[in-house]
Short mmCIF file of C-alpha atoms in Angstrom, two decimals:
data_model
loop_
_atom_site.label_atom_id
_atom_site.label_comp_id
_atom_site.label_asym_id
_atom_site.label_seq_id
_atom_site.Cartn_x
_atom_site.Cartn_y
_atom_site.Cartn_z
CA UNK A 117 11.90 -25.58 -42.64
CA UNK A 118 14.44 -27.55 -40.68
CA UNK A 119 13.54 -30.23 -38.19
CA UNK A 120 14.27 -27.88 -35.29
CA UNK A 121 11.76 -25.30 -36.47
CA UNK A 122 13.86 -22.62 -38.12
CA UNK A 123 13.19 -21.00 -41.43
CA UNK A 124 15.39 -18.60 -43.28
CA UNK A 125 13.57 -15.58 -44.58
CA UNK A 126 14.95 -13.43 -47.39
CA UNK A 127 15.82 -9.77 -47.42
CA UNK A 128 14.36 -7.55 -44.78
CA UNK A 129 14.56 -4.35 -46.85
CA UNK A 130 17.93 -3.33 -45.47
CA UNK A 131 20.53 -1.94 -47.84
CA UNK A 132 22.56 -5.07 -47.30
CA UNK A 133 21.24 -7.75 -49.64
CA UNK A 134 22.86 -10.61 -47.74
CA UNK A 135 21.05 -9.93 -44.42
CA UNK A 136 18.41 -12.54 -43.59
CA UNK A 137 16.21 -13.53 -40.65
CA UNK A 138 15.70 -16.79 -38.84
CA UNK A 139 12.13 -17.30 -37.60
CA UNK A 140 10.68 -19.92 -35.28
CA UNK A 141 8.33 -22.15 -37.25
CA UNK A 142 7.19 -24.98 -35.02
CA UNK A 143 3.47 -25.07 -34.26
CA UNK A 144 3.97 -24.93 -30.50
CA UNK A 145 5.08 -22.38 -27.92
CA UNK A 146 8.44 -22.73 -26.23
CA UNK A 147 10.27 -20.87 -23.53
CA UNK A 148 13.90 -19.87 -24.11
CA UNK A 149 16.05 -21.17 -21.25
CA UNK A 150 19.52 -20.04 -22.36
CA UNK A 151 20.80 -17.99 -25.31
CA UNK A 152 24.22 -18.89 -26.68
CA UNK A 153 24.35 -16.65 -29.77
CA UNK A 154 25.43 -13.03 -29.45
CA UNK A 155 25.55 -10.12 -31.86
CA UNK A 156 28.64 -10.22 -34.12
CA UNK A 157 28.98 -13.94 -33.39
CA UNK A 158 29.75 -16.17 -36.38
CA UNK A 159 27.19 -18.96 -36.66
CA UNK A 160 28.05 -22.38 -38.01
CA UNK A 161 25.66 -25.11 -39.10
CA UNK A 162 24.37 -27.30 -36.25
CA UNK A 163 25.57 -24.83 -33.61
CA UNK A 164 23.18 -24.30 -30.68
CA UNK A 165 21.60 -20.84 -30.87
CA UNK A 166 19.53 -21.33 -27.71
CA UNK A 167 17.93 -24.02 -25.56
CA UNK A 168 14.19 -24.25 -25.02
CA UNK A 169 11.42 -26.12 -23.23
CA UNK A 170 7.87 -26.69 -24.42
CA UNK A 171 5.52 -24.32 -22.55
CA UNK A 172 2.98 -27.14 -22.21
CA UNK A 173 5.64 -29.22 -20.40
CA UNK A 174 7.90 -26.69 -18.61
CA UNK A 175 9.48 -29.42 -16.47
CA UNK A 176 10.41 -31.35 -19.60
CA UNK A 177 13.75 -31.83 -21.23
CA UNK A 178 15.63 -28.82 -22.60
CA UNK A 179 16.05 -29.03 -26.35
CA UNK A 180 18.64 -27.18 -28.43
CA UNK A 181 17.61 -24.91 -31.30
CA UNK A 182 20.30 -25.45 -33.92
CA UNK A 183 21.54 -23.15 -36.64
CA UNK A 184 20.91 -24.25 -40.21
CA UNK A 185 23.03 -21.45 -41.68
CA UNK A 186 26.51 -20.00 -41.88
CA UNK A 187 26.69 -16.30 -41.15
CA UNK A 188 27.29 -13.52 -38.65
CA UNK A 189 24.56 -12.49 -36.21
CA UNK A 190 23.72 -8.82 -36.79
CA UNK A 191 20.71 -8.53 -34.45
CA UNK A 192 19.41 -10.84 -31.73
CA UNK A 193 15.70 -10.64 -30.93
CA UNK A 194 15.43 -13.27 -28.18
CA UNK A 195 16.36 -13.26 -24.50
CA UNK A 196 16.32 -15.85 -21.75
CA UNK A 197 12.78 -16.65 -20.53
CA UNK A 198 11.12 -15.26 -23.69
CA UNK A 199 8.20 -17.27 -25.03
CA UNK A 200 8.40 -18.02 -28.75
CA UNK A 201 5.58 -19.11 -31.02
CA UNK A 202 5.18 -19.70 -34.73
CA UNK A 203 6.65 -16.77 -36.68
CA UNK A 204 8.70 -15.26 -33.85
CA UNK A 205 11.89 -13.64 -35.19
CA UNK A 206 14.93 -15.14 -33.52
CA UNK A 207 17.76 -13.24 -35.13
CA UNK A 208 19.07 -11.47 -38.20
CA UNK A 209 22.28 -12.64 -39.79
CA UNK A 210 24.54 -11.68 -42.64
CA UNK A 211 25.46 -14.41 -45.06
CA UNK A 212 29.11 -14.79 -45.91
CA UNK A 213 29.92 -13.68 -49.45
CA UNK A 214 32.97 -16.00 -49.60
CA UNK A 215 35.12 -13.21 -51.05
CA UNK A 216 38.41 -14.74 -49.88
CA UNK A 217 38.95 -18.43 -50.67
CA UNK A 218 41.82 -20.88 -50.65
CA UNK A 219 41.52 -24.35 -52.19
CA UNK A 220 37.72 -24.01 -52.31
CA UNK A 221 37.46 -23.14 -48.61
CA UNK A 222 36.16 -19.75 -47.50
CA UNK A 223 38.77 -17.97 -45.39
CA UNK A 224 36.06 -15.96 -43.60
CA UNK A 225 33.51 -18.61 -42.55
CA UNK A 226 35.33 -21.88 -43.24
CA UNK A 227 32.67 -23.21 -45.63
CA UNK A 228 33.67 -25.95 -48.05
CA UNK A 229 32.57 -24.46 -51.37
CA UNK A 230 32.66 -27.87 -53.07
CA UNK A 231 29.50 -28.91 -51.22
#
């Protein structure tokens, strides 16, 4: 689990073995205030997927929910003003297979394959 509450969950029984889910895994409820990710959007690490506020403090500061993965969003489950709790599915994404590389950089997602 990352510090922002996301977990990556393995295969979801699709035919595509590199499709995974991101679930919300903080032990509190939050309300989604703005969604930045869209289907077919390429996620990068530390990119804001959405902003949220704690439902116990709705007038509090908006916090970003950051991506911990590289991949392409295939299905988005959240919308603005949704309430998320532990285990809520945020999105499905397809991991990059890094099939085209140049000098240890992926030409599709830009990942440094030396790391």
